[in-house]
């Protein structure tokens, strides 16, 4: 099965994605490089374009998605378009503080996906969205979701063993 890593917006997330890939006990891992990383122009970022680019890469394969920050938002578009191809989803550092109300509503698509195949990890005081805000929103969508609180003030998510354990679980 292919595992796709959808990093955060900033190119510095590329190093995190590489560290995560190296830590995964799966040899079929694809790091999605955002178009604006390649062009060095932030204006080239488009959810619609990035969704199309990812769909081209996966064809008819079943996938796992590991998404951080804005990657979690893009993951909702994939979940909406190809739910039957998605095995598991791990969402890290959901950036509610950076999204408007309409964008946050996009995450509601998650309530139609099997909660046993979703893991959310949010740092307690993530500057892009606190654990309490994320927990309240997702618990109200589906109180069966696993939402882990990590004690941190940052938007860093080096929880590689937790991620591996979830991907290996039934």
Short mmCIF file of C-alpha atoms in Angstrom, two decimals, residues 2 29 48-49 59 62 84 105 122 129 136-137:
data_model
loop_
_atom_site.label_atom_id
_atom_site.label_comp_id
_atom_site.label_asym_id
_atom_site.label_seq_id
_atom_site.Cartn_x
_atom_site.Cartn_y
_atom_site.Cartn_z
CA UNK A 2 1.22 3.49 -0.81
CA UNK A 29 6.10 6.19 0.79
CA UNK A 48 -7.52 22.27 -6.59
CA UNK A 49 -4.22 21.94 -8.45
CA UNK A 59 -4.04 6.14 -9.91
CA UNK A 62 -5.17 2.09 -1.99
CA UNK A 84 -12.86 4.03 -1.24
CA UNK A 105 -16.45 23.12 7.51
CA UNK A 122 -2.62 17.88 18.05
CA UNK A 129 -4.75 25.46 16.54
CA UNK A 136 -14.12 20.07 20.65
CA UNK A 137 -14.76 20.29 16.90
#
